[in-house]
Amino acid sequence: MASATQSLRRTLEGLPGVDAVGVEARAAGLGTRSIKTTSKQWAIDLAISMVDLTTLEGADTPGKVRALSSKALRPDPTDSTCPPVAAVCVYPDMVSTVREVVGDRLHVAAVATAFPSGRAALDVKLADTQDAVEAGADEVDMVIDRGAFLRGDYTRVHDEIVAVKEACGDAHLKVILETGELQTYDNVRRASWLAMDAGADFIKTSTGKIQPAATLPVTLVMLEAVRDYRIATGRQVGVKPAGGIRTSKDAIKYLVTINETCGDDWLSPDWFRFGASSLLNDLLLQRQKMITGHYSGPDYVTLD
Amino acid sequence: MSRVEVRKTHKLYIGGAFPRSESGRTYEAVDAKGRFLANMAKASRKDGRDAVLAARKAFGGWSTRTPYNRGQILYRIAEVMEGRRDQLTTQLREAEGLSPKRTEAVVDAAVDRVVWYAGWADKYAQVLGNANPVSGPFFNLSSPEPTGVVAIVAPQGGGAGPRAADGQGPLLGLVSTVLPAITTGNTVVVVASEAHPIPAVTLAEIMATSDLPSGVVNLLTGSSAEIAPWLATHSDVNGLDLTGVDDPELARTLESDGAENLKRVRRPSDEDWLREPTLSRLEQWVETKTVWHPIGV
C-alpha cells in the first residue's frame, strides 16, 4: 500500500513543470486567430453541438428544466438546420425530468459527489452517484476533494475517483478539477494526470461556482495533458471547460486551441464539451447574424 | 524652451468609455475652409454593434429611473455644458466658420435646449398620457413608455443640406435629436455629423461627466452611409431617427430596412433648430401603455 502511494506521488511530482508565462503567451497567441465566413459558420455549429447546456441553481424547478431540455433538442426553433447540443447538465434530482423530455436523443449529465464543494463522506458521494445513474444519467460530473489534493493526499483523491467510476457503471465519468482552487498550472497538470490515471473519461475545469472558472491557459494545460496521456497509454480522454465562456468568440478560441494542441481527434462532442448556459444564446445570435446578414438581438433567443 | 503641443486623439463614446474604432481607422476633420483640424476615429459596423449592446445594457436602469431623477441628470448636462461653453464655441466656430456672435447664439441655444428637455422629463407623461373615460367600473390609464434603443443619424451640418451655412447641425442639431430620446428613458446610439464631429465628441465628454449612466448615449463618428444600414437592420434597435440623412435614396433604403423588425422611424427633416421645439420628438420615442384597473377593489 505504502509503495503504491509512493509510486503515485513519484509519477505526479515527476511530471515536468508548466512554464506559466509560456502557456499564457501561447493561449493569448492562439486567441488572436481570425476565423471568418464559412469556417466561422462551421465552428459555430460545432460549438453548439459541443455544449453541455447547464442549469445548476438552487432555484431550478421542473418547469425550468423541461424548458431547458426542449431548448437543448432544438436550440433555434426558427431554424431546423441548427444542430442540437450535446447534453443537458443538471443536479441528480432533475435527471428524470430531463429524460422525460429528451428521451434517448441527448446525453443527460448529472453533477454528483456533493457538488460543488465535494466535502462529504465517500459513501454519501457514492450514493449520490448511484442515484444519478439510476435516474437515467449517462454522464456523471464528479468533483475531486481539493482539500486532500492540496495537502498532498493524492491516494485519497485517486481512490475516490476509482470508487465513483465503479459506481457509475456504464455512465461516462467527468472529473471536475476545480482549477480555480488548485493555485498553480503544475497542480492542474498533476490533477489531470491523476484523474486520467484513476479512470476519468473526461476531465473538466470547474464547477462554475468558483472564480476564476475555465480560462484558456488552464484548458491548454489540460489539453496537453490528455494529448500526452494518449501518447503514453493509448487511452483518449476528453476535456470540458466550464464556467465563464460566454461568447462565440471565446468558444472559437477554444476550438482553435484544441486543433493546435491535440489535433482534430478531439474536435468532436465525444471528446470536447463546453459547460455553459449563456454561451448557447450568443452562439445562436451569431448564427442568425451569419445566415440573415444582419445583427440579431436578445429578443430572438429564449431567456433562461 | 517652447512647449510641445499636446494633441488630442478624438475617440468614440461607447458604454461610458472612449475607445478607438475597432477597425483602427481614422479620418480627417477639417474646418470651414478645408484645413486640417484633427484626426477622428472612423467607426465601423462592429463599433455600431458594440454601441447597440451598450445601449441595450443601459436601457433597464435608465428607463426605470424616476422621471424626476432623469430630469436632474439632464439638467446637470446643461450645467457642465455651460462650464465648457468656451471650448464648444471655439470648436463650433472652427468647424463652421461662423461669426463669434452667431456661434455663441447657437451654443446658447444648445444649452437652453438641454434645459428645456430636462424640464419636460417629469412632465411629458402628464401631457402625452391620459386617464381615459370608459363605460365600466375601471380606471383606464394610458401612459407613455420608452421605446427602447434608438439609433439616430444626427444632423450633418457642414457642406451638406440646405441649412449647411447656419452652423446649427454639429451641436444644436445633435442635442435636439438626442435629448428628446433620452428624456423619456430611451438609450441611444448616435452617428454624429461626419464633416464636423469635434463638438459632438466634446458633448460626449460632457455627458460622461454629468452622472449620465454609461451606455445611455453612445456616440460614433464616421460615415453615416456606412454605419446607418447596420443600425437600420439591427434587430435589437427599436427606433430609427433619420433626421440627418441627406441622401433621399439612402433614407428610403434605411426606412424599409427598419421595417423588418417594425422599428419606429422618423424621416429626414430639415429643421430650423433655433426655433422653439415642440413635443413631437418626445412623442416619437414613446409607446403608449394602457392599463385597466378595477374601481373599488
Coordinates of C-alpha atoms in Angstrom, one line a residue:
Chain A
M1 CA 0.0 0.0 0.0
A2 CA 2.7 2.4 1.0
S3 CA 4.6 1.7 -2.1
A4 CA 1.6 2.4 -4.3
T5 CA 1.2 5.7 -2.6
Q6 CA 4.8 6.5 -3.2
S7 CA 4.7 5.4 -6.8
L8 CA 1.7 7.7 -7.4
R9 CA 3.4 10.6 -5.7
R10 CA 6.6 9.9 -7.8
T11 CA 4.6 9.9 -11.0
L12 CA 2.7 13.1 -10.3
E13 CA 5.6 15.1 -8.8
G14 CA 7.8 13.8 -11.6
L15 CA 5.7 15.4 -14.3
P16 CA 7.5 18.3 -15.9
G17 CA 6.6 21.7 -14.6
V18 CA 4.4 24.0 -16.6
D19 CA 6.0 27.2 -18.0
A20 CA 3.4 29.6 -16.7
V21 CA 4.5 32.6 -18.8
G22 CA 4.9 30.4 -21.9
V23 CA 1.4 28.8 -21.6
E24 CA -0.3 32.2 -21.1
A25 CA 1.5 33.6 -24.1
R26 CA 0.7 30.6 -26.2
A27 CA -3.0 30.8 -25.2
A28 CA -3.1 34.5 -25.9
G29 CA -1.5 33.9 -29.3
L30 CA -4.0 31.2 -30.2
G31 CA -6.7 33.6 -29.2
T32 CA -5.8 36.0 -31.9
R33 CA -6.6 33.7 -34.9
S34 CA -9.2 35.2 -37.1
I35 CA -11.9 32.7 -38.1
K36 CA -14.3 34.1 -40.7
T37 CA -17.1 33.2 -43.1
T38 CA -17.7 29.5 -43.8
S39 CA -15.0 28.4 -41.2
K40 CA -16.8 30.5 -38.6
Q41 CA -20.2 29.0 -39.6
W42 CA -18.7 25.5 -39.2
A43 CA -17.1 26.5 -35.9
I44 CA -20.3 27.9 -34.5
D45 CA -22.3 24.7 -35.4
L46 CA -19.6 22.5 -34.0
A47 CA -19.5 24.7 -30.8
I48 CA -23.3 24.4 -30.4
S49 CA -23.1 20.6 -30.8
M50 CA -20.4 20.6 -28.0
V51 CA -22.5 22.5 -25.4
D52 CA -23.5 20.8 -22.2
L53 CA -26.5 23.0 -21.5
T54 CA -26.3 23.5 -17.8
T55 CA -28.5 24.7 -15.0
L56 CA -27.2 24.2 -11.5
E57 CA -29.2 26.6 -9.4
G58 CA -30.8 26.0 -6.1
A59 CA -33.9 27.6 -7.6
D60 CA -34.2 25.1 -10.5
T61 CA -37.8 23.9 -11.0
P62 CA -39.1 21.0 -13.1
G63 CA -40.7 23.6 -15.4
K64 CA -37.4 25.4 -16.0
V65 CA -35.5 22.2 -16.5
R66 CA -38.2 21.0 -19.1
A67 CA -37.9 24.3 -21.0
L68 CA -34.1 24.0 -21.0
S69 CA -34.3 20.4 -22.2
S70 CA -36.6 21.4 -25.1
K71 CA -34.1 24.1 -26.0
A72 CA -31.3 21.6 -25.9
L73 CA -33.1 19.5 -28.5
R74 CA -33.9 22.4 -30.8
P75 CA -31.8 25.4 -29.8
D76 CA -33.1 27.6 -32.6
P77 CA -36.8 26.9 -33.1
T78 CA -36.9 29.1 -36.2
D79 CA -34.2 27.1 -38.0
S80 CA -34.2 23.3 -38.4
T81 CA -30.7 23.2 -39.6
C82 CA -29.4 24.2 -36.2
P83 CA -27.8 21.2 -34.5
P84 CA -28.9 20.0 -31.0
V85 CA -26.5 20.5 -28.1
A86 CA -24.5 17.5 -26.7
A87 CA -26.1 17.1 -23.3
V88 CA -28.1 18.7 -20.6
C89 CA -26.3 19.0 -17.2
V90 CA -28.4 19.2 -14.0
Y91 CA -28.5 18.1 -10.4
P92 CA -29.3 14.4 -9.8
D93 CA -32.9 15.1 -8.7
M94 CA -33.7 16.7 -12.1
V95 CA -32.3 13.9 -14.2
S96 CA -35.6 12.1 -14.6
T97 CA -37.3 15.3 -15.7
V98 CA -34.7 15.8 -18.4
R99 CA -35.0 12.2 -19.5
E100 CA -38.8 12.6 -20.0
V101 CA -38.2 15.4 -22.5
V102 CA -35.1 14.3 -24.3
G103 CA -35.6 10.5 -24.3
D104 CA -32.5 8.9 -25.8
R105 CA -31.8 11.7 -28.2
L106 CA -29.3 13.5 -26.0
H107 CA -27.0 12.7 -23.2
V108 CA -28.0 13.6 -19.7
A109 CA -25.3 14.7 -17.3
A110 CA -25.7 14.9 -13.6
V111 CA -23.3 16.5 -11.1
A112 CA -22.8 14.3 -8.2
T113 CA -20.4 13.6 -5.2
A114 CA -21.5 16.5 -3.0
F115 CA -21.2 19.1 -5.8
P116 CA -19.8 21.7 -5.8
S117 CA -17.6 21.5 -2.7
G118 CA -17.0 17.7 -2.7
R119 CA -17.0 17.8 1.1
A120 CA -18.8 14.7 2.2
A121 CA -18.1 11.1 3.2
L122 CA -17.3 8.7 0.5
D123 CA -20.4 6.6 0.9
V124 CA -22.6 9.7 0.6
K125 CA -20.8 10.6 -2.6
L126 CA -21.2 7.0 -4.0
A127 CA -24.9 7.1 -3.1
D128 CA -25.3 10.4 -4.8
T129 CA -23.6 8.9 -7.9
Q130 CA -25.8 5.8 -7.9
D131 CA -28.9 8.0 -7.5
A132 CA -28.0 9.9 -10.6
V133 CA -27.3 6.8 -12.7
E134 CA -30.5 5.1 -11.6
A135 CA -32.4 8.2 -12.5
G136 CA -31.1 7.9 -16.0
A137 CA -27.9 9.9 -16.2
D138 CA -25.4 8.6 -18.7
E139 CA -22.8 11.1 -17.7
V140 CA -21.7 11.9 -14.2
D141 CA -19.7 15.0 -13.3
M142 CA -17.9 14.4 -10.1
V143 CA -15.8 16.9 -8.1
I144 CA -12.4 15.9 -6.6
D145 CA -11.6 16.6 -3.0
R146 CA -9.4 19.7 -3.4
G147 CA -8.5 19.8 0.2
A148 CA -7.0 16.3 0.0
F149 CA -5.3 17.1 -3.3
L150 CA -3.7 20.3 -1.9
R151 CA -2.4 18.7 1.2
G152 CA -0.7 16.1 -1.0
D153 CA -3.0 13.1 -0.2
Y154 CA -3.1 12.0 -3.8
T155 CA -4.0 8.4 -3.0
R156 CA -7.3 9.5 -1.4
V157 CA -8.3 11.6 -4.4
H158 CA -7.2 8.7 -6.7
D159 CA -9.2 6.0 -4.8
E160 CA -12.2 8.2 -4.6
I161 CA -12.3 8.7 -8.4
V162 CA -11.8 4.9 -8.8
A163 CA -14.7 4.2 -6.4
V164 CA -17.0 6.7 -8.1
K165 CA -16.1 5.4 -11.6
E166 CA -17.1 1.9 -10.4
A167 CA -20.4 3.3 -9.0
C168 CA -21.0 4.9 -12.4
G169 CA -21.2 1.6 -14.2
D170 CA -21.7 2.3 -17.9
A171 CA -22.1 6.1 -17.4
H172 CA -19.3 8.3 -18.5
L173 CA -17.3 9.9 -15.7
K174 CA -16.2 13.5 -15.9
V175 CA -13.9 14.6 -13.2
I176 CA -14.0 18.3 -12.2
L177 CA -10.6 19.5 -11.0
E178 CA -11.9 23.0 -9.9
T179 CA -8.8 24.6 -11.3
G180 CA -9.7 27.9 -9.7
E181 CA -8.7 26.3 -6.4
L182 CA -5.6 24.5 -7.5
Q183 CA -3.4 27.6 -7.4
T184 CA -0.8 26.6 -10.0
Y185 CA -0.6 25.2 -13.5
D186 CA 1.7 22.4 -12.2
N187 CA -1.2 21.3 -9.9
V188 CA -3.6 21.4 -12.9
R189 CA -1.3 19.1 -14.8
R190 CA -0.9 16.8 -11.8
A191 CA -4.6 16.7 -11.1
S192 CA -5.4 16.0 -14.8
W193 CA -2.9 13.1 -14.8
L194 CA -4.2 11.8 -11.5
A195 CA -7.8 11.9 -12.8
M196 CA -7.0 10.2 -16.1
D197 CA -4.9 7.5 -14.2
A198 CA -7.9 6.8 -12.0
G199 CA -10.2 6.2 -14.9
A200 CA -11.8 9.5 -15.8
D201 CA -13.4 9.6 -19.3
F202 CA -13.4 13.4 -19.3
I203 CA -11.5 16.0 -17.2
K204 CA -13.4 19.2 -16.6
T205 CA -12.0 22.5 -15.4
S206 CA -14.5 23.9 -13.0
T207 CA -17.9 23.7 -11.2
G208 CA -18.8 27.2 -12.4
K209 CA -19.3 28.2 -8.8
I210 CA -15.8 29.4 -8.2
Q211 CA -14.0 32.3 -9.8
P212 CA -11.8 32.0 -11.9
A213 CA -13.6 29.3 -13.7
A214 CA -12.4 28.0 -17.1
T215 CA -9.6 30.0 -18.7
L216 CA -7.9 29.4 -22.0
P217 CA -4.4 28.8 -20.4
V218 CA -5.8 26.2 -18.0
T219 CA -7.6 24.4 -20.7
L220 CA -4.5 24.5 -22.8
V221 CA -2.6 22.7 -19.9
M222 CA -5.3 20.1 -19.7
L223 CA -5.4 19.6 -23.5
E224 CA -1.6 19.0 -23.4
A225 CA -2.2 16.5 -20.5
V226 CA -4.8 14.5 -22.5
R227 CA -2.6 14.5 -25.6
D228 CA 0.5 13.3 -23.6
Y229 CA -1.6 10.8 -21.8
R230 CA -2.8 9.2 -25.0
I231 CA 0.8 9.1 -26.3
A232 CA 1.9 7.4 -23.0
T233 CA -1.0 4.9 -22.5
G234 CA -3.0 4.9 -25.8
R235 CA -6.2 5.9 -24.0
Q236 CA -8.1 9.0 -25.1
V237 CA -9.7 11.3 -22.5
G238 CA -12.0 14.2 -23.2
V239 CA -11.8 17.8 -21.9
K240 CA -14.6 20.0 -20.7
P241 CA -14.0 23.7 -19.8
A242 CA -16.9 25.0 -17.8
G243 CA -17.9 28.4 -16.5
G244 CA -17.0 31.8 -17.8
I245 CA -17.3 31.0 -21.5
R246 CA -20.0 33.4 -22.7
T247 CA -19.3 34.5 -26.2
S248 CA -18.9 32.8 -29.6
K249 CA -15.6 34.4 -29.9
D250 CA -14.4 32.7 -26.7
A251 CA -15.8 29.4 -27.9
I252 CA -13.9 29.7 -31.2
K253 CA -10.7 30.4 -29.4
Y254 CA -11.1 27.1 -27.5
L255 CA -11.7 25.3 -30.8
V256 CA -8.6 26.8 -32.3
T257 CA -6.6 25.7 -29.2
I258 CA -7.9 22.1 -29.4
N259 CA -6.9 21.9 -33.1
E260 CA -3.5 23.3 -32.5
T261 CA -2.8 21.3 -29.3
C262 CA -4.4 17.9 -29.9
G263 CA -5.4 17.9 -33.5
D264 CA -8.9 17.2 -34.8
D265 CA -9.3 13.9 -33.0
W266 CA -10.6 16.0 -30.1
L267 CA -12.7 18.3 -32.3
S268 CA -15.9 16.3 -31.6
P269 CA -18.6 16.4 -29.0
D270 CA -17.4 13.0 -27.9
W271 CA -14.1 14.4 -26.8
F272 CA -14.7 18.1 -26.1
R273 CA -17.6 19.9 -24.3
F274 CA -18.4 23.4 -23.2
G275 CA -20.1 23.5 -19.8
A276 CA -22.2 26.6 -20.3
S277 CA -25.6 28.2 -20.2
S278 CA -25.5 31.8 -21.7
L279 CA -22.9 30.7 -24.3
L280 CA -25.6 29.0 -26.3
N281 CA -27.6 32.2 -26.8
D282 CA -24.6 34.0 -28.1
L283 CA -23.8 31.2 -30.5
L284 CA -27.4 31.3 -31.7
L285 CA -27.3 35.1 -32.2
Q286 CA -24.0 34.8 -34.2
R287 CA -25.5 32.0 -36.2
Q288 CA -28.5 34.1 -37.0
K289 CA -26.3 37.0 -38.0
M290 CA -24.3 34.7 -40.4
I291 CA -27.5 33.5 -42.0
T292 CA -29.6 36.7 -42.3
G293 CA -26.7 39.1 -42.8
H294 CA -27.9 41.5 -40.1
Y295 CA -27.4 41.7 -36.4
S296 CA -29.8 39.8 -34.2
G297 CA -30.8 40.7 -30.6
P298 CA -31.7 39.1 -27.3
D299 CA -35.4 39.3 -28.2
Y300 CA -34.8 36.5 -30.6
V301 CA -33.5 33.9 -28.2
T302 CA -35.0 32.4 -25.0
L303 CA -34.4 33.8 -21.6
D304 CA -33.1 31.1 -19.3
Chain B
M1 CA 12.1 76.3 -24.3
S2 CA 9.0 76.0 -26.3
R3 CA 6.4 73.6 -25.1
V4 CA 5.5 70.6 -27.1
E5 CA 1.9 70.8 -28.3
V6 CA -0.5 68.3 -26.6
R7 CA -2.6 67.0 -29.5
K8 CA -5.8 65.3 -28.8
T9 CA -6.9 62.0 -30.1
H10 CA -10.7 62.2 -30.6
K11 CA -12.4 58.9 -30.0
L12 CA -15.8 57.2 -30.0
Y13 CA -18.0 57.1 -26.9
I14 CA -19.4 53.6 -26.2
G15 CA -20.7 52.3 -22.9
G16 CA -19.2 55.1 -20.9
A17 CA -15.7 54.6 -22.3
F18 CA -13.8 56.3 -25.1
P19 CA -12.4 53.6 -27.3
R20 CA -10.7 54.0 -30.7
S21 CA -12.6 52.4 -33.6
E22 CA -12.4 48.6 -33.5
S23 CA -11.3 48.9 -37.2
G24 CA -8.4 51.1 -36.3
R25 CA -9.4 53.6 -39.0
T26 CA -9.3 57.3 -38.8
Y27 CA -10.4 60.2 -41.0
E28 CA -9.6 63.9 -41.0
A29 CA -11.9 66.5 -39.7
V30 CA -11.4 69.8 -41.5
D31 CA -12.5 73.4 -40.8
A32 CA -14.9 75.5 -42.9
K33 CA -12.0 76.4 -45.3
G34 CA -10.9 72.8 -45.7
R35 CA -7.9 73.0 -43.4
F36 CA -6.9 70.1 -41.2
L37 CA -8.4 70.2 -37.7
A38 CA -7.9 66.7 -36.1
N39 CA -7.9 63.0 -36.8
M40 CA -11.2 61.4 -35.9
A41 CA -12.0 57.7 -35.2
K42 CA -13.9 56.3 -38.1
A43 CA -16.4 53.9 -36.6
S44 CA -17.1 50.5 -38.3
R45 CA -20.2 48.3 -38.2
K46 CA -18.7 46.5 -35.3
D47 CA -18.5 49.7 -33.3
G48 CA -22.1 50.1 -34.1
R49 CA -22.9 46.6 -32.8
D50 CA -20.9 47.3 -29.6
A51 CA -22.8 50.6 -29.2
V52 CA -26.1 48.8 -29.5
L53 CA -25.1 46.2 -26.9
A54 CA -24.0 49.0 -24.5
A55 CA -27.3 50.9 -25.1
R56 CA -29.4 47.7 -24.5
K57 CA -27.5 47.1 -21.3
A58 CA -28.1 50.6 -20.1
F59 CA -31.8 50.6 -21.0
G60 CA -33.1 48.7 -18.0
G61 CA -31.5 51.0 -15.5
W62 CA -32.2 54.3 -17.3
S63 CA -35.8 53.6 -18.2
T64 CA -36.7 52.7 -14.7
R65 CA -35.2 55.7 -13.0
T66 CA -37.8 58.2 -11.8
P67 CA -38.5 60.9 -14.3
Y68 CA -37.5 63.4 -11.7
N69 CA -34.1 61.9 -11.4
R70 CA -33.7 61.8 -15.2
G71 CA -34.5 65.5 -15.3
Q72 CA -31.9 66.2 -12.7
I73 CA -29.2 64.4 -14.7
L74 CA -30.2 66.1 -17.9
Y75 CA -30.0 69.5 -16.2
R76 CA -26.6 68.5 -15.0
I77 CA -25.6 68.1 -18.6
A78 CA -26.6 71.7 -19.2
E79 CA -24.6 72.8 -16.2
V80 CA -21.4 71.1 -17.5
M81 CA -22.0 72.4 -21.0
E82 CA -22.2 75.9 -19.6
G83 CA -18.9 75.3 -17.9
R84 CA -17.3 74.3 -21.2
R85 CA -19.0 76.8 -23.4
D86 CA -15.8 78.5 -24.4
Q87 CA -14.5 75.1 -25.7
L88 CA -17.8 74.4 -27.5
T89 CA -17.8 77.9 -29.0
T90 CA -14.3 77.7 -30.3
Q91 CA -14.8 74.2 -31.8
L92 CA -18.0 75.2 -33.4
R93 CA -16.5 78.3 -34.9
E94 CA -13.5 76.5 -36.3
A95 CA -15.8 73.9 -37.8
E96 CA -18.4 76.1 -39.3
G97 CA -16.6 79.4 -39.8
L98 CA -19.4 81.5 -38.4
S99 CA -19.0 84.9 -36.7
P100 CA -18.4 84.8 -33.0
K101 CA -21.7 86.3 -32.2
R102 CA -23.6 83.8 -34.4
T103 CA -21.7 80.9 -32.9
E104 CA -22.4 82.0 -29.3
A105 CA -26.1 82.2 -30.2
V106 CA -26.0 78.6 -31.4
V107 CA -24.2 77.4 -28.2
D108 CA -26.6 79.3 -26.0
A109 CA -29.5 77.7 -27.8
A110 CA -27.9 74.2 -27.4
V111 CA -27.5 74.6 -23.6
D112 CA -31.1 76.0 -23.4
R113 CA -32.4 73.1 -25.4
V114 CA -30.9 70.7 -22.8
V115 CA -32.6 72.7 -20.0
W116 CA -35.9 72.6 -21.9
Y117 CA -35.9 68.9 -22.2
A118 CA -34.7 68.4 -18.6
G119 CA -37.7 70.4 -17.6
W120 CA -40.0 68.1 -19.6
A121 CA -38.6 64.9 -18.0
D122 CA -41.2 64.7 -15.3
K123 CA -44.0 66.5 -17.2
Y124 CA -44.3 64.8 -20.6
A125 CA -46.2 61.9 -19.1
Q126 CA -49.0 64.3 -17.9
V127 CA -49.3 65.7 -21.4
L128 CA -48.8 62.5 -23.5
G129 CA -50.6 60.2 -21.1
N130 CA -54.3 60.2 -20.2
A131 CA -57.0 58.9 -17.9
N132 CA -59.5 57.6 -20.4
P133 CA -63.2 57.6 -19.7
V134 CA -64.6 54.1 -20.2
S135 CA -68.1 52.6 -19.8
G136 CA -67.3 50.3 -16.9
P137 CA -66.1 50.4 -13.3
F138 CA -62.5 50.8 -14.4
F139 CA -59.7 53.4 -14.2
N140 CA -58.3 53.3 -17.7
L141 CA -54.9 54.9 -17.9
S142 CA -52.7 55.5 -20.9
S143 CA -49.1 56.2 -20.1
P144 CA -46.1 56.8 -22.3
E145 CA -43.3 54.2 -22.0
P146 CA -39.8 54.4 -23.6
T147 CA -39.4 52.7 -27.0
G148 CA -36.1 51.1 -26.3
V149 CA -32.8 51.6 -28.1
V150 CA -33.0 54.4 -30.6
A151 CA -30.4 54.8 -33.4
I152 CA -30.0 58.4 -34.5
V153 CA -28.3 59.9 -37.5
A154 CA -27.7 63.4 -36.2
P155 CA -28.0 66.5 -38.4
Q156 CA -24.9 66.8 -40.6
G157 CA -24.1 70.5 -40.9
G158 CA -21.1 71.4 -42.9
G159 CA -21.2 71.2 -46.6
A160 CA -24.5 69.2 -46.9
G161 CA -28.1 70.2 -46.9
P162 CA -29.9 73.5 -47.5
R163 CA -29.1 74.7 -44.0
A164 CA -25.4 74.0 -44.3
A165 CA -24.4 77.6 -43.7
D166 CA -26.3 78.2 -40.4
G167 CA -23.9 76.2 -38.3
Q168 CA -26.6 74.5 -36.2
G169 CA -26.1 70.9 -37.1
P170 CA -23.0 69.7 -35.3
L171 CA -24.1 70.8 -31.8
L172 CA -27.6 72.2 -31.6
G173 CA -28.9 69.7 -34.1
L174 CA -27.2 66.9 -32.1
V175 CA -28.7 67.8 -28.7
S176 CA -32.1 68.5 -30.3
T177 CA -32.2 64.9 -31.6
V178 CA -30.5 63.1 -28.7
L179 CA -32.1 64.8 -25.8
P180 CA -35.8 64.0 -26.6
A181 CA -35.0 60.4 -26.9
I182 CA -33.2 60.0 -23.6
T183 CA -35.6 62.3 -21.7
T184 CA -38.3 59.7 -21.9
G185 CA -36.0 56.9 -20.9
N186 CA -34.7 55.5 -24.2
T187 CA -31.0 54.8 -24.7
V188 CA -29.4 55.9 -28.0
V189 CA -26.7 55.2 -30.5
V190 CA -26.0 58.4 -32.4
V191 CA -23.9 58.9 -35.5
A192 CA -22.5 62.4 -35.2
S193 CA -22.0 64.9 -38.0
E194 CA -19.5 63.4 -40.4
A195 CA -17.9 66.6 -41.5
H196 CA -17.8 68.4 -38.2
P197 CA -17.7 65.8 -35.4
I198 CA -15.5 67.6 -32.8
P199 CA -18.2 69.4 -30.9
A200 CA -20.0 66.1 -30.7
V201 CA -17.0 64.4 -29.1
T202 CA -16.9 67.3 -26.6
L203 CA -20.6 66.8 -25.9
A204 CA -19.8 63.1 -25.2
E205 CA -17.1 64.1 -22.7
I206 CA -19.7 66.4 -21.1
M207 CA -22.2 63.5 -20.8
A208 CA -19.5 61.2 -19.4
T209 CA -19.0 63.6 -16.5
S210 CA -22.7 64.5 -15.9
D211 CA -23.9 61.5 -14.0
L212 CA -25.5 60.1 -17.1
P213 CA -25.1 56.4 -16.7
S214 CA -22.7 54.6 -19.1
G215 CA -24.3 53.4 -22.3
V216 CA -27.3 55.8 -22.2
V217 CA -25.8 57.8 -25.0
N218 CA -23.3 56.2 -27.4
L219 CA -21.6 58.4 -30.0
L220 CA -20.0 57.2 -33.2
T221 CA -18.0 59.4 -35.6
G222 CA -17.5 58.4 -39.2
S223 CA -19.5 57.7 -42.3
S224 CA -23.3 57.6 -41.6
A225 CA -23.8 56.0 -45.0
E226 CA -21.6 53.1 -43.8
I227 CA -22.9 52.6 -40.3
A228 CA -26.5 53.5 -40.6
P229 CA -27.5 50.5 -42.7
W230 CA -26.2 48.1 -40.0
L231 CA -28.2 50.0 -37.3
A232 CA -31.3 50.1 -39.5
T233 CA -31.2 46.3 -40.0
H234 CA -30.2 45.5 -36.4
S235 CA -32.9 43.5 -34.7
D236 CA -32.1 45.0 -31.3
V237 CA -32.7 48.6 -32.3
N238 CA -36.3 49.7 -31.7
G239 CA -36.3 53.2 -33.2
L240 CA -34.5 54.9 -36.1
D241 CA -34.2 58.7 -36.4
L242 CA -33.1 59.6 -39.9
T243 CA -33.1 63.3 -39.4
G244 CA -29.5 63.8 -40.6
V245 CA -29.7 61.6 -43.7
D246 CA -29.2 63.9 -46.6
D247 CA -29.4 61.3 -49.4
P248 CA -33.1 60.6 -50.1
E249 CA -32.2 57.3 -51.7
L250 CA -30.3 56.1 -48.6
A251 CA -33.1 57.3 -46.4
R252 CA -35.7 55.3 -48.3
T253 CA -33.5 52.1 -48.0
L254 CA -32.9 52.7 -44.3
E255 CA -36.6 53.1 -43.7
S256 CA -37.5 49.9 -45.5
D257 CA -34.7 48.0 -43.7
G258 CA -36.1 49.3 -40.4
A259 CA -39.5 47.8 -41.2
E260 CA -38.0 44.3 -40.9
N261 CA -38.5 44.4 -37.1
L262 CA -41.1 47.1 -37.1
K263 CA -38.8 49.9 -35.9
R264 CA -40.3 53.3 -35.3
V265 CA -38.8 55.5 -38.0
R266 CA -38.6 59.3 -38.1
R267 CA -38.0 60.5 -41.6
P268 CA -35.3 63.0 -42.6
S269 CA -36.2 66.6 -41.9
D270 CA -34.7 69.9 -42.4
E271 CA -35.5 71.9 -39.4
D272 CA -34.5 75.3 -38.1
W273 CA -33.1 74.2 -34.8
L274 CA -33.1 77.7 -33.3
R275 CA -36.9 77.6 -33.3
E276 CA -38.7 76.7 -30.1
P277 CA -39.2 72.9 -30.3
T278 CA -42.5 71.1 -30.0
L279 CA -43.3 67.8 -28.2
S280 CA -43.1 65.9 -31.4
R281 CA -39.7 64.4 -30.8
L282 CA -40.6 63.4 -27.3
E283 CA -43.8 61.8 -28.6
Q284 CA -41.8 60.0 -31.3
W285 CA -39.9 57.7 -29.0
V286 CA -42.6 56.5 -26.6
E287 CA -45.1 53.7 -26.7
T288 CA -48.5 54.1 -25.2
K289 CA -49.2 51.5 -22.5
T290 CA -52.9 51.3 -21.4
V291 CA -53.9 49.6 -18.2
W292 CA -57.3 48.8 -16.9
H293 CA -57.7 48.9 -13.1
P294 CA -61.0 48.0 -11.4
I295 CA -62.5 50.7 -9.3
G296 CA -63.4 50.0 -5.7
V297 CA -61.2 47.0 -5.1

